[in-house]
Structure formats: structure tokens, C-alpha cells
Short mmCIF file of C-alpha atoms and ligand atoms in Angstrom, two decimals:
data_model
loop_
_atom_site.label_atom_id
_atom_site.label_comp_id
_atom_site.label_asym_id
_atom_site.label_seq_id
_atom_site.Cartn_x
_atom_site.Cartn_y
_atom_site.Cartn_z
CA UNK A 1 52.79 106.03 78.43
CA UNK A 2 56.01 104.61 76.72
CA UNK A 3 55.54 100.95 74.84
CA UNK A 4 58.49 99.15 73.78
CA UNK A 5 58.13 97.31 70.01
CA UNK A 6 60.73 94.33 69.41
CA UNK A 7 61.01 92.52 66.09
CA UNK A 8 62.33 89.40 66.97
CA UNK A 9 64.42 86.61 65.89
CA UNK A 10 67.23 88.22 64.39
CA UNK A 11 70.94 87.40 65.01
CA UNK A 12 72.51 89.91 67.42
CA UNK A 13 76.52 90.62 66.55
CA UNK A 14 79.25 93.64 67.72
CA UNK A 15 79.71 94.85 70.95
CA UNK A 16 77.60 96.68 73.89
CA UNK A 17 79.77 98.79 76.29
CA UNK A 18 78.75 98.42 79.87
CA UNK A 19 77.33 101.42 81.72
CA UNK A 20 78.36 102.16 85.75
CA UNK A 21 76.25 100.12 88.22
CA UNK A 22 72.72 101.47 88.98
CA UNK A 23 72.92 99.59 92.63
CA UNK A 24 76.04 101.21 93.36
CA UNK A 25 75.11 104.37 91.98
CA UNK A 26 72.03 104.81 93.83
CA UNK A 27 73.56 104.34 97.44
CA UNK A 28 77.00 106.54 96.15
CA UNK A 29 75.00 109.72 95.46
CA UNK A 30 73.03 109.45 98.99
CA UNK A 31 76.34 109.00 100.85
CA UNK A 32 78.06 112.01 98.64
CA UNK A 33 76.33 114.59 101.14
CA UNK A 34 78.43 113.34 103.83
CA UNK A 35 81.18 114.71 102.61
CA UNK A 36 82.03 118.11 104.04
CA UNK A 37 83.12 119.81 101.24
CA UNK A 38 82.38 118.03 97.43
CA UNK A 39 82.02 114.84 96.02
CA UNK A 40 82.47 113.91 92.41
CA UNK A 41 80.99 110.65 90.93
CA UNK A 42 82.18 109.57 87.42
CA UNK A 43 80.70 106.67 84.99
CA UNK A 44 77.12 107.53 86.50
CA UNK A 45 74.40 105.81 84.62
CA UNK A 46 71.70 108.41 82.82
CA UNK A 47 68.70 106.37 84.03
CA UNK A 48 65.81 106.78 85.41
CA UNK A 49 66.75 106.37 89.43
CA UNK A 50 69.53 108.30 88.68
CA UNK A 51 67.26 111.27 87.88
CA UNK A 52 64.94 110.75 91.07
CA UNK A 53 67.62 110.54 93.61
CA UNK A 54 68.73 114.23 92.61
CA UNK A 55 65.80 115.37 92.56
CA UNK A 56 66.06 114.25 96.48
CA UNK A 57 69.58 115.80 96.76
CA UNK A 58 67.71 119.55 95.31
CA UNK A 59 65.20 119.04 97.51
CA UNK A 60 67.21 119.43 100.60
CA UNK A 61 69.09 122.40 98.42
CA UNK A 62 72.16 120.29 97.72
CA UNK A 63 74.10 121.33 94.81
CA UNK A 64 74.38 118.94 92.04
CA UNK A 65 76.32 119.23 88.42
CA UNK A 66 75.70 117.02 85.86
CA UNK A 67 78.36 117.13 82.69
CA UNK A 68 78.10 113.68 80.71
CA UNK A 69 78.78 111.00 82.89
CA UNK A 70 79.95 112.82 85.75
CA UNK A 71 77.94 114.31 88.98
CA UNK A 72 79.66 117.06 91.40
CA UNK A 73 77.36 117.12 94.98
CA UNK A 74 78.30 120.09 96.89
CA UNK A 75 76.51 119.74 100.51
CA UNK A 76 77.35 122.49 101.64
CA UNK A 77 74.69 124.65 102.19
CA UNK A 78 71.99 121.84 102.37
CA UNK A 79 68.72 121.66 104.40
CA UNK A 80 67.98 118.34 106.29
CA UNK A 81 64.34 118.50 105.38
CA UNK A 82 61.73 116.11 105.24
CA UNK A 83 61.65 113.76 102.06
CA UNK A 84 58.03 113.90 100.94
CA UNK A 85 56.24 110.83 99.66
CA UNK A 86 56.67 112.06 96.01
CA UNK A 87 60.04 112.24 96.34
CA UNK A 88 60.64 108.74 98.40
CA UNK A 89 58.42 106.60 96.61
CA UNK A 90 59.91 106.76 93.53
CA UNK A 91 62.30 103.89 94.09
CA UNK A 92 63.24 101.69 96.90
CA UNK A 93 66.92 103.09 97.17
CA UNK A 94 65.61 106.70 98.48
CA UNK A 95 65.68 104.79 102.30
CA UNK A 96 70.13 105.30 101.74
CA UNK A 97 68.92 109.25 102.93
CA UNK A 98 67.97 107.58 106.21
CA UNK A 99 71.33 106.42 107.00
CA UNK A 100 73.04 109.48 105.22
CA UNK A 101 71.28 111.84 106.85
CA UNK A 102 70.94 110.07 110.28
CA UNK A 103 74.95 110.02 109.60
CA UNK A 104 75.51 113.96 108.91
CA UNK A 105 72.20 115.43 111.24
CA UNK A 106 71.96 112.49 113.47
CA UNK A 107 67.87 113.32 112.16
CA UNK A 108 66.00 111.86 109.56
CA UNK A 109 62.91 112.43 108.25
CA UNK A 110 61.34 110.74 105.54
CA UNK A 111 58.09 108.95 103.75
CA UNK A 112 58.11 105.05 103.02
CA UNK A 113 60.36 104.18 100.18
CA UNK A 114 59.23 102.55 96.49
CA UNK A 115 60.68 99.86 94.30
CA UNK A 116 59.62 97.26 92.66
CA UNK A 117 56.71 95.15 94.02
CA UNK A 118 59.14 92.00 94.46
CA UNK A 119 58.12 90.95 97.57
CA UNK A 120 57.57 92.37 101.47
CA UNK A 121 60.64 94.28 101.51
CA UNK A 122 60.75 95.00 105.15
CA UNK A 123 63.29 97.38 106.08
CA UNK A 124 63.57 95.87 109.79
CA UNK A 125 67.00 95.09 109.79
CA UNK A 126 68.17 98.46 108.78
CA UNK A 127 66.08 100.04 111.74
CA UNK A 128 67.85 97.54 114.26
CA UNK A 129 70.71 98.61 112.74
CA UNK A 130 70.19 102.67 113.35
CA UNK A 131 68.67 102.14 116.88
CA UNK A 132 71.75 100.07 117.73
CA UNK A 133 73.92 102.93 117.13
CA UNK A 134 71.95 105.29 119.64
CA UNK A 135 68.77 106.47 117.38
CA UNK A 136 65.22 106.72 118.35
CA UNK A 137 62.90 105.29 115.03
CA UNK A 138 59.18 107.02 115.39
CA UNK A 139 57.09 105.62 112.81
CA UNK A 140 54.28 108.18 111.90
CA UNK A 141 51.53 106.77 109.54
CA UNK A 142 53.96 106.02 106.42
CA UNK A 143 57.11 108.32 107.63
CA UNK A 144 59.72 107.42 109.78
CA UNK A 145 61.60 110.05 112.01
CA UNK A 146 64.38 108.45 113.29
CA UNK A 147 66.73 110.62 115.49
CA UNK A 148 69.72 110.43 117.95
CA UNK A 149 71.42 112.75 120.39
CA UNK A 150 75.11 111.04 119.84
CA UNK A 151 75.48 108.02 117.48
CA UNK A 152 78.11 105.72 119.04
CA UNK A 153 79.56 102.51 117.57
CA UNK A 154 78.12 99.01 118.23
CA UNK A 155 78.45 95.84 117.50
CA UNK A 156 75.54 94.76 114.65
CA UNK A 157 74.82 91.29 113.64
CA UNK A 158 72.33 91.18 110.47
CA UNK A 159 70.34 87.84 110.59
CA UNK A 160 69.73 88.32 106.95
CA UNK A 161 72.65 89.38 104.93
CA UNK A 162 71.14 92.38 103.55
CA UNK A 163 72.89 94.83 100.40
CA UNK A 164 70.52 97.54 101.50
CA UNK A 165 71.24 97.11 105.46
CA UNK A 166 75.16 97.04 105.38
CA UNK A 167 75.10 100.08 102.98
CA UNK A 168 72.83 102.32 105.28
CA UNK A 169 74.30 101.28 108.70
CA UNK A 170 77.62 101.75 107.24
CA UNK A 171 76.32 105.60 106.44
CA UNK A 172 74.95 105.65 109.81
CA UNK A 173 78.34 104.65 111.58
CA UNK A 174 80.73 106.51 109.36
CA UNK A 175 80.44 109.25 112.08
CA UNK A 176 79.81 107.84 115.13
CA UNK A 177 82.05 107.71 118.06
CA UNK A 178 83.96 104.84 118.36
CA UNK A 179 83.78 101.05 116.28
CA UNK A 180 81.04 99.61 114.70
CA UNK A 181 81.54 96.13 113.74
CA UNK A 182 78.48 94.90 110.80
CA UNK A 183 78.92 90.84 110.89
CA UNK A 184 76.76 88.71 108.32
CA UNK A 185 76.92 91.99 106.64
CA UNK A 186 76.12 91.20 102.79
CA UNK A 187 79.41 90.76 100.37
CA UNK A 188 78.15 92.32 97.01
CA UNK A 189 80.29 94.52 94.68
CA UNK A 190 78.40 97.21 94.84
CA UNK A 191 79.10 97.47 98.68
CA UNK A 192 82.75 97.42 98.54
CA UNK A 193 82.23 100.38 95.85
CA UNK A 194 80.48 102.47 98.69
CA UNK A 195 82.89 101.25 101.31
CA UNK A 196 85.80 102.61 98.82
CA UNK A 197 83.96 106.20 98.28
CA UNK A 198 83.71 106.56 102.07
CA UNK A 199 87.32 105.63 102.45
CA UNK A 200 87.96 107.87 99.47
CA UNK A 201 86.65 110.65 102.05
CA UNK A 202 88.24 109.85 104.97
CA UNK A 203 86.31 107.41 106.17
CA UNK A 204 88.26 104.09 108.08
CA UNK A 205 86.11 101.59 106.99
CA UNK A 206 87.89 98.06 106.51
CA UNK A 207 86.15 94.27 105.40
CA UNK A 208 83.99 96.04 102.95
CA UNK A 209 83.45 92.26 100.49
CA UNK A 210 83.48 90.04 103.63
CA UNK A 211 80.81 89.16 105.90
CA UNK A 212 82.39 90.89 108.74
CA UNK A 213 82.77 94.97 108.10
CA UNK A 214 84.66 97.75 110.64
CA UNK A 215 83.95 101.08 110.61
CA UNK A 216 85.81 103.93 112.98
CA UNK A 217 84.46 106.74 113.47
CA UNK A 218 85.53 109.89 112.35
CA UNK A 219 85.00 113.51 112.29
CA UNK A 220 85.08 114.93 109.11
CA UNK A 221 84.90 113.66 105.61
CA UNK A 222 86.55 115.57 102.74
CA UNK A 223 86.30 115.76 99.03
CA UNK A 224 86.75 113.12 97.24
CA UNK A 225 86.78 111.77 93.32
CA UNK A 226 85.22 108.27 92.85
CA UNK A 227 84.10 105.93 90.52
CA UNK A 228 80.78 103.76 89.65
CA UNK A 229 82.23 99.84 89.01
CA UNK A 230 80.61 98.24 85.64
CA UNK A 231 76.95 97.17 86.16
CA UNK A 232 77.18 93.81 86.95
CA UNK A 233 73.45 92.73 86.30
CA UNK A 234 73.33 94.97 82.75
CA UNK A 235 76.06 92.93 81.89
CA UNK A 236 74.54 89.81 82.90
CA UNK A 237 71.47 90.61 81.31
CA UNK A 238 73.30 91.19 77.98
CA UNK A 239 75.43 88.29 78.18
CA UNK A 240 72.05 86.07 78.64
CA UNK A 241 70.92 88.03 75.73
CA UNK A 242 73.90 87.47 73.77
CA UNK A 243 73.66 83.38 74.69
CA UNK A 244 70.01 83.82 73.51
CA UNK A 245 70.71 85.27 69.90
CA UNK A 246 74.26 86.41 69.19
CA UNK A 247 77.22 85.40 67.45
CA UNK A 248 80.30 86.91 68.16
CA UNK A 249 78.36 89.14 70.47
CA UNK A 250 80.68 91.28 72.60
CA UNK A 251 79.60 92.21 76.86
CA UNK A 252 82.67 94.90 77.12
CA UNK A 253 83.56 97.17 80.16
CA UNK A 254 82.72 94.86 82.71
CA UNK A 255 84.02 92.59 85.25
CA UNK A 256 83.60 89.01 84.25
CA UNK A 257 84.11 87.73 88.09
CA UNK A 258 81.31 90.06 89.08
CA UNK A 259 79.00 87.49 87.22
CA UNK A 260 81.57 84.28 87.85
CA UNK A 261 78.22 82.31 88.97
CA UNK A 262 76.44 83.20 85.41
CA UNK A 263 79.06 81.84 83.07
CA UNK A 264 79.72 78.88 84.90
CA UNK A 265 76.01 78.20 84.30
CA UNK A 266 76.32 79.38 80.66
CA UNK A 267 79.32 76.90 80.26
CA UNK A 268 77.57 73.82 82.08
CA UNK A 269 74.52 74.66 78.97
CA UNK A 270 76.89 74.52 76.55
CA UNK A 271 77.13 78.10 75.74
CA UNK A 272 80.63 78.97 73.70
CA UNK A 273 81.93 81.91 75.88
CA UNK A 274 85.42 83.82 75.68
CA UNK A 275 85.65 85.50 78.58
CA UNK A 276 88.90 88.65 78.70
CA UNK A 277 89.74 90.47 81.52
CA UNK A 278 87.13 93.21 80.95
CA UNK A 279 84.87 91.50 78.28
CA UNK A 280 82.92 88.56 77.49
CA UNK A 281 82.25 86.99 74.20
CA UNK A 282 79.45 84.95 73.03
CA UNK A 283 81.30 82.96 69.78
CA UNK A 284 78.72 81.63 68.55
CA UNK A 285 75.01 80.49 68.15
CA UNK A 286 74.35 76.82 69.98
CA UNK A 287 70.89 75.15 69.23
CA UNK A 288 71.93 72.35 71.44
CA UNK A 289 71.61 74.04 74.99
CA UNK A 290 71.30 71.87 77.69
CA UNK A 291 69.31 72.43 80.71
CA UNK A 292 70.78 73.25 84.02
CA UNK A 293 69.15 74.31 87.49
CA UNK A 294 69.41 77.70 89.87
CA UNK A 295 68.99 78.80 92.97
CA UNK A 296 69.18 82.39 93.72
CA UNK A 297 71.61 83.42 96.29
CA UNK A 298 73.06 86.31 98.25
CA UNK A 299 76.62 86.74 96.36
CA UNK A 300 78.89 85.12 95.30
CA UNK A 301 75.42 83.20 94.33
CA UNK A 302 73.41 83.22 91.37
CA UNK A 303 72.10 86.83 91.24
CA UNK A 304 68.23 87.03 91.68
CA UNK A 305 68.54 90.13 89.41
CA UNK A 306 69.19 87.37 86.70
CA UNK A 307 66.98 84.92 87.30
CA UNK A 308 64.27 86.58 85.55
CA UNK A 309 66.32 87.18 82.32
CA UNK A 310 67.76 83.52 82.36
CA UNK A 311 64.58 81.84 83.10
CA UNK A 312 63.98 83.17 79.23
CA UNK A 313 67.37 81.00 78.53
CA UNK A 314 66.41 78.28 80.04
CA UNK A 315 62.90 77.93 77.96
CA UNK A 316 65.41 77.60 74.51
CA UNK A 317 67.34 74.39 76.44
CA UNK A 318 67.02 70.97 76.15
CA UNK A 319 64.75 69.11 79.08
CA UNK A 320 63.85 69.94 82.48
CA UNK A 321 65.43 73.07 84.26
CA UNK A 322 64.93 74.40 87.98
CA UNK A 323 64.64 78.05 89.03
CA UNK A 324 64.56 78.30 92.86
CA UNK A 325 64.08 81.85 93.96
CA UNK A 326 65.64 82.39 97.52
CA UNK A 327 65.45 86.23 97.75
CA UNK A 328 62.52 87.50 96.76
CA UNK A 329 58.66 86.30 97.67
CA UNK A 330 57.07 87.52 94.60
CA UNK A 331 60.06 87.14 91.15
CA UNK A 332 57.83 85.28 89.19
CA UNK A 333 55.55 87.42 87.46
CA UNK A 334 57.47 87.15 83.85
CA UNK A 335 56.11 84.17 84.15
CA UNK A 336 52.54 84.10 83.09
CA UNK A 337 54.03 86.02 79.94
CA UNK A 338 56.42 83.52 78.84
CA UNK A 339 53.99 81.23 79.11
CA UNK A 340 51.79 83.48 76.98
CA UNK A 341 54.14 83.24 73.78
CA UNK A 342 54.57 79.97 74.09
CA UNK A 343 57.25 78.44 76.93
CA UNK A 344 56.14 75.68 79.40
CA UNK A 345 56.82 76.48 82.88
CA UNK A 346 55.33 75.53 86.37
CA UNK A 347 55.38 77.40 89.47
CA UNK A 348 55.64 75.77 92.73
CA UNK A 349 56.54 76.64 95.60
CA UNK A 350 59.33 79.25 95.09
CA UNK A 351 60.64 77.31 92.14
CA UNK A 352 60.02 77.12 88.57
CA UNK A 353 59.95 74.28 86.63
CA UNK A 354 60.70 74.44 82.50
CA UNK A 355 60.21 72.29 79.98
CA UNK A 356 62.27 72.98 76.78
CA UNK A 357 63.02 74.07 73.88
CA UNK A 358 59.91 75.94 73.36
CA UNK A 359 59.18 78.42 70.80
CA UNK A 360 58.50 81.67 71.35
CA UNK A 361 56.07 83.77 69.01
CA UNK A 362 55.21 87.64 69.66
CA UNK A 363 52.32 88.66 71.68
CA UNK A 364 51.94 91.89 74.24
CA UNK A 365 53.43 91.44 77.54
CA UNK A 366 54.42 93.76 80.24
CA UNK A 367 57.36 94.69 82.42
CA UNK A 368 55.91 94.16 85.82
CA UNK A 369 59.59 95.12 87.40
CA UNK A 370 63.01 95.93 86.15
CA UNK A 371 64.42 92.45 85.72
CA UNK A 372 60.77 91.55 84.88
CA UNK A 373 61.34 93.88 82.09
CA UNK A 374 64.38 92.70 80.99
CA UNK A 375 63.55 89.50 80.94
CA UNK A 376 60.96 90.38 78.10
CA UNK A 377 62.81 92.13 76.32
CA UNK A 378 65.17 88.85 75.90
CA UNK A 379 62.41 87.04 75.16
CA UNK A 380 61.18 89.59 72.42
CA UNK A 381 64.34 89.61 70.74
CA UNK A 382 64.14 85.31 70.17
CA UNK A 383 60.49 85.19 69.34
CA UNK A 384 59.51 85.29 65.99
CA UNK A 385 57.08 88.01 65.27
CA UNK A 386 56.74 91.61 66.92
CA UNK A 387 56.46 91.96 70.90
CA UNK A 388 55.12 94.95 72.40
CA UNK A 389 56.16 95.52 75.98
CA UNK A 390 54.28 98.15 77.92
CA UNK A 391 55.21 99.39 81.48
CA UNK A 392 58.54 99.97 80.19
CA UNK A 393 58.97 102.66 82.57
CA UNK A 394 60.32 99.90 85.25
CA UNK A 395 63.02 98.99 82.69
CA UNK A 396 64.10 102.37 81.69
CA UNK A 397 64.65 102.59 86.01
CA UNK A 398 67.61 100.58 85.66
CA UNK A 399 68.96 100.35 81.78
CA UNK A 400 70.91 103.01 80.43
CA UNK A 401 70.62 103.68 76.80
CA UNK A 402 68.55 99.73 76.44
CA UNK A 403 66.80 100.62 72.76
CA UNK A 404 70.49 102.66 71.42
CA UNK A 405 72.87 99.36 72.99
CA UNK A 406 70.54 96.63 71.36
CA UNK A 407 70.09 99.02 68.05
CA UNK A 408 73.76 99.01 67.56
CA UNK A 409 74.28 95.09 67.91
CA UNK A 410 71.61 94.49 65.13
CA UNK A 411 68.31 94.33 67.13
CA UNK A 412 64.82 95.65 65.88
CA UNK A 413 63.53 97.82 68.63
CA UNK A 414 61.66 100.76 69.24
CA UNK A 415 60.63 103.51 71.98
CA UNK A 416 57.19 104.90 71.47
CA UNK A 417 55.07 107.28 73.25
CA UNK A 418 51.40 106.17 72.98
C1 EPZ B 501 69.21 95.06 96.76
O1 EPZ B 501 67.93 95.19 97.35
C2 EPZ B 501 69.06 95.44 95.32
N1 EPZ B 501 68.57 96.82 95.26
C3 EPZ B 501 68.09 94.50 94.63
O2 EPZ B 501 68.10 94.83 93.26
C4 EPZ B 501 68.57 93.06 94.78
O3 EPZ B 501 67.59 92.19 94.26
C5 EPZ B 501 68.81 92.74 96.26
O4 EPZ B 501 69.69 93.71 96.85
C6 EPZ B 501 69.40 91.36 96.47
O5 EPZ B 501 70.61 91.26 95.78
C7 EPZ B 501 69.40 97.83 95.42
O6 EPZ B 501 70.59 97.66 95.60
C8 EPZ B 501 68.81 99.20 95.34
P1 EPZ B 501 68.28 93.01 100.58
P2 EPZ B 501 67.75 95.24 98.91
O7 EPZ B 501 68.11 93.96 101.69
O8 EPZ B 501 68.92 95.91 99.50
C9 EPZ B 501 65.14 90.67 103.36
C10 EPZ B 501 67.14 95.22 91.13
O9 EPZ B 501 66.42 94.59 90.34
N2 EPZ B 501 65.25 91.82 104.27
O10 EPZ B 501 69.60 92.39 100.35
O11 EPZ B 501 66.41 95.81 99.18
C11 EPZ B 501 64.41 91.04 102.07
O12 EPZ B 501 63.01 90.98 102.22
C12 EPZ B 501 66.89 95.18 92.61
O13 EPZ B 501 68.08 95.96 90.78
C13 EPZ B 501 64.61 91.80 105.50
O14 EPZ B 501 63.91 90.84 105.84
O15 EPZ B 501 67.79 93.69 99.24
C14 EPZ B 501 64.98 90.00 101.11
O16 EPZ B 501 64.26 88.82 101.22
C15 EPZ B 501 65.60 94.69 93.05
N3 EPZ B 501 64.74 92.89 106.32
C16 EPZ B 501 66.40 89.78 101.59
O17 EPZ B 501 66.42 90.27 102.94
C17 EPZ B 501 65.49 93.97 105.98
O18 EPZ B 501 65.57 94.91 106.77
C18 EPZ B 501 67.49 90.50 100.81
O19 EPZ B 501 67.18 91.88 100.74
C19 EPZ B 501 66.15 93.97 104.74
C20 EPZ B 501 66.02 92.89 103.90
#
């Protein structure tokens, strides 16, 4: 088991380069075996799902090179296979196969996915979504065979506006005969990243950022070279971090309107931000923050990947702050550890009430989830004392590099097997 140790309450300066998106990432390398010949993906992130979703793409004997930051997937000679349990549960993005494969085969097979216990997570919509297009979903204990003689365009509506439903009907449709039209599909960042490695292919895929997306059909898809964008939510998380104990404290390689929603808040507290075209600067220390209420939201909203992380924020401001969590059922089990080393929060309801400025003193805590995770290890770095976070598996899921990045800006933290 790997603990985390922080020594807290140090002053956090220099700069932490952003790593490529672990949301986009993990639908990208799915929808690289629909390519016909070879697709390379550059700026991948070395973490954790990174590592379990090629382990999928050898398990149905598809050839994958890793050199630095690079991967090379050569589908050619791969296997539609069944994805075992093993294989699936290891994070909740291993359901993008469905639509892949469903896209390439027209026949997926495959075990219940995993992720983070953050609520229900049905997967309902992206179902509709396949059987809309002409495929027949068998559910068999806790595997799902969904197949499809032809898969022909349709016209979906999404009642929620779901990241993971627009990305895997889009894989779905990318084939099919004729149009698909997605409407209320979901407008996130990472989905226009997809949208542009499909197009990158060969794919005619247009609206990709709106709420109304249009695929065509085609044939084949070629090789391609593509990107990862800048991890929006690392960067957040580092920016919060930043507000919470740096000076001069540099968020580079990113793209500031990817977290527009974030600095507003961060301004409205009175946090001194400069923000570049590809950076964001934390100036200086402020002991005056004031407090300021969110509500999660699909985006252009206030990211529920940050609301655990600025929750932490929120316990160092002045007076009575709101957290209303619209996403997810169950993003409130940092809590009870805040509260542990020393913050005064209420939950009710969906929405968390804090009382601040608290201080925060070390104590043991654990990541319950990635953003869980993150969240204390913000909150390790302002409390006084040491804070040892176990479970840090969840975090290592979805931060590149965490202990080298926050090592380099002045932070006491260590990796230990136990
Ligand atoms: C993606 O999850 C992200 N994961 C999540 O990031 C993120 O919190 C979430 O989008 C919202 O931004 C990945 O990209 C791998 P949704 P996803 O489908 O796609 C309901 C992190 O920390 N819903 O947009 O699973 C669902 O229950 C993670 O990096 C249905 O009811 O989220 C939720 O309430 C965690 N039926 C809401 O929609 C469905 O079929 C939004 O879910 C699908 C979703």
C-alpha cells in the first residue's frame, strides 16, 4: 500500500508545467483502434488510467508504443475479444471500448466498468444512445453484449448532458451509414479534443463544443497524429493550491478559459491572479479571502472535479460559503476529513455549508476518490503539522508526476510504500 506524507504550511513558489488531460486521454486511446491503419497520441499523461487502458488495448492484441510522452496504436491485427472484469473495472472510462468497438465490429463485449464511487453512475443514456443507432444491448449478470447487424445514423437527444455519452455515441456513429445528430450533447473540452482526433482520421464530425453535434458516416478512418489539450482540472487543482499557499506560484501549459469559471471565483475571493495566454499566476499570499458560493455545473460551469479541492479554499475564507453539488450524488466524502483537522462544515442536502477561516492541523485522512484525494493533499500542504494520506492510489489515477510537481515548487511531500 502507498501512503502519502505532507509537511505542511510552507509557502509554495516557481512554476508547475501542466500535463495532457487524463479525461481526454482516456476516451482518445479507446477511439485510436478505429483507425484503420495507426494512430499516434502525443502529451499523454504517465498515470495510472493511462496504464490500465493499454493494458485493454494488449488484451485485444493491439499494438501499442510508448516513447516518453507519446503512444503509437496500431489496430491492425487486433482481436475484438471480451474485456474481462479485471481489465474493465479498473476505471470507469474502460465503457469508451463499448462505443469503439461497437463502432469498428459493430460487437461488443465487455464486464461493468469501475471509477470512483461518486455516485450511481448509470450508464443508461449511453445504451439509448447505441440501441438508437441499430444495436441490440444483452445484459448478462455484470457484462453487457451489445451488438448490431448495420449501425445507421439517428437522431439522439441526451436528457442529461453527459461527457461520457456524447464521447461513446460519437464512437458508435463515426461509422454508421448516414447522419447522426447528438443534441443536449455535453460541451466539455475534452470532447471537442476527441471530436478533433476523429476528424484528424477522416471522420466528418462537426458541433463538437456545442450542445448540438453531427456526425456522417464514413468508411474508413486513416492514420492520424493528434494531441492531448492541457489538463484542465490538474490545472485547476494547482491553481486552488497555489491560492491556498503560494506566492508568485506559476499554473503553466494550460488554457486559462478551460477553467474561466474558477478564476472568476478566485477573483470575487480576492485572490491576486495574473492570468497569460497559457499560464496563470498566483502573485501573492492574501489572508483576507472572502467567501463566495458554488454550484457545480455541466461546462462552462463550475467543474465538480473542483469542488472538492476548493471546498479546502473556501475553509481559509472569511464567513459563510455554499458548495452545491449538482453532478454527483455522493462528492462529499472529503468532508468528514476536513472536518477532522479542524474546518467547520455542514452537509445538507447536496450542499455544503462552511464557516471560516479555520485552521487546519495534521491528522491521517484518506483519498476516498481522485478529486477526494486532491483535495487532501491541498489541505495537507496549509495545515500545520504532518498529514498522512493513505489510499493514494485514487490520486495517482489521475495526477501525473503529483509528489515531483509539488517537490519542485517548495512543498514537503513524500511517496512511501508501507
Ligand atoms: C466525466 O464522467 C468525467 N470522467 C468525470 O470526471 C466528471 O466528473 C464528469 O464527466 C462530469 O464532468 C471522465 O471523463 C472519464 P457524465 P462521466 O456522464 O462521463 C448522469 C474525475 O474526477 N448520467 O457527464 O461519467 C450521471 O449519473 C471524474 O476525473 C446518467 O444519469 O459523467 C451524472 O449525474 C469523475 N446516465 C451526470 O449524468 C448516463 O447514462 C453527468 O455524468 C450517464 C450519466
Amino acid at each position: 500500500m502507498k501512503i502519502m506524507e505532507i509537511e505542511g504550511g510552507r509557502e509554495l513558489s516557481g512554476t508547475i508545467r501542466i500535463s495532457g488531460a487524463k479525461n481526454a486521454t482516456v476516451a482518445l486511446i479507446p477511439a485510436a483502434i478505429l483507425t484503420d491503419e495507426e494512430a499516434t497520441i502525443c502529451n499523454v499523461p504517465e498515470i495510472t488510467d493511462t496504464d490500465a487502458l493499454c493494458d485493454i488495448l494488449k488484451l485485444l492484441k493491439v499494438n501499442v508504443n510508448r516513447a516518453s510522452e507519446s503512444l503509437v496504436i496500431d489496430p491492425r491485427a487486433m482481436e475484438n475479444t471480451e474485456i474481462a472484469e479485471i481489465f474493465s473495472k479498473k476505471l470507469r472510462a474502460s465503457y469508451y471500448f463499448m462505443g469503439a468497438l461497437l463502432g469498428k465490429f459493430k460487437k461488443a463485449v465487455m464486464y461493468f466498468p469501475g471509477g470512483c464511487s461518486i455516485g450511481a453512475r448509470p450508464i443508461d443514456l449511453h445504451l439509448k444512445g447505441f440501441e438508437a443507432l441499430g444495436a441490440k444491448i444483452t445484459v448478462e449478470k455484470n457484462k453487457y453484449i451489445v451488438e448490431a447487424d448495420e449501425l445507421k445514423g439517428a437522431n439522439i437527444y441526451l436528457d442529461i448532458a453527459s461527457v461520457g455519452a456524447t464521447i461513446n455515441i460519437m464512437l458508435a456513429a463515426v461509422k454508421a451509414k448516414g447522419t447522426t445528430i447528438i443534441d443536449n450533447a455535453a460541451k466539455e473540452p475534452e470532447i471537442v479534443n476527441v471530436a478533433t482526433f476523429l476528424n484528424n482520421m477522416g471522420a466528418k464530425i462537426v458541433g463538437a463544443g456545442t450542445s448540438t453535434i453531427k456526425i456522417e458516416g464514413v468508411e474508413h478512418l486513416n492514420k492520424c497524429f493528434h494531441e492531448v489539450i492541457p489538463d484542465r482540472i490538474e490545472a485547476g487543482t494547482y491553481i486552488i493550491i497555489g491560492a491556498l499557499c503560494g506566492k508568485y506560484f506559476k499554473v503553466d501549459n494550460m488554457i486559462p478559459e478551460h477553467v474561466d469559471s474558477l478564476l472568476s471565483k478566485l477573483e470575487e475571493m480576492g485572490v491576486k491572479l495574473e492570468i497569460g495566454t497559457d499560464y496563470v499566476m498566483i502573485l501573492e499570499r492574501n489572508n483576507n479571502l472572502k467567501a463566495t458560493n458554488i454550484k457545480t455545473a455541466v461546462y462552462p460551469g463550475f467543474p465538480t472535479d473542483l469542488q472538492q479541492p476548493f471546498t479546502v479554499l473556501l475553509t481559509q475564507a472569511h464567513g459563510k460559503s455554499k458548495v452545491n453539488e449538482t453532478i454527483w450524488e455522493n462528492r462529499f466524502m472529503h468532508v468528514p476529513y476536513l472536518k477532522e483537522l479542524g474546518a467547520d462544515i455542514v452537509v445538507k442536502n447536496q450542499t455544503a455549508t462552511i464557516i471560516g477561516p479555520t485552521e487546519l492541523k495534521g491528522s491521517s485522512v484518506v483519498a476516498t476518490d481522485l478529486r477526494a484525494g486532491a483535495a487532501m493533499v491541498a489541505t495537507g500542504l496549509k495545515a500545520s503539522g504532518t498529514t498522512t494520506i493513505t489510499n493514494v492510489e485514487h490520486i495517482l489515477r489521475g495526477y501525473e508526476q503529483i509528489i515531483e510537481k509539488l517537490t519542485n515548487v517548495g512543498a514537503k511531500i513524500t511517496l512511501k510504500e508501507i
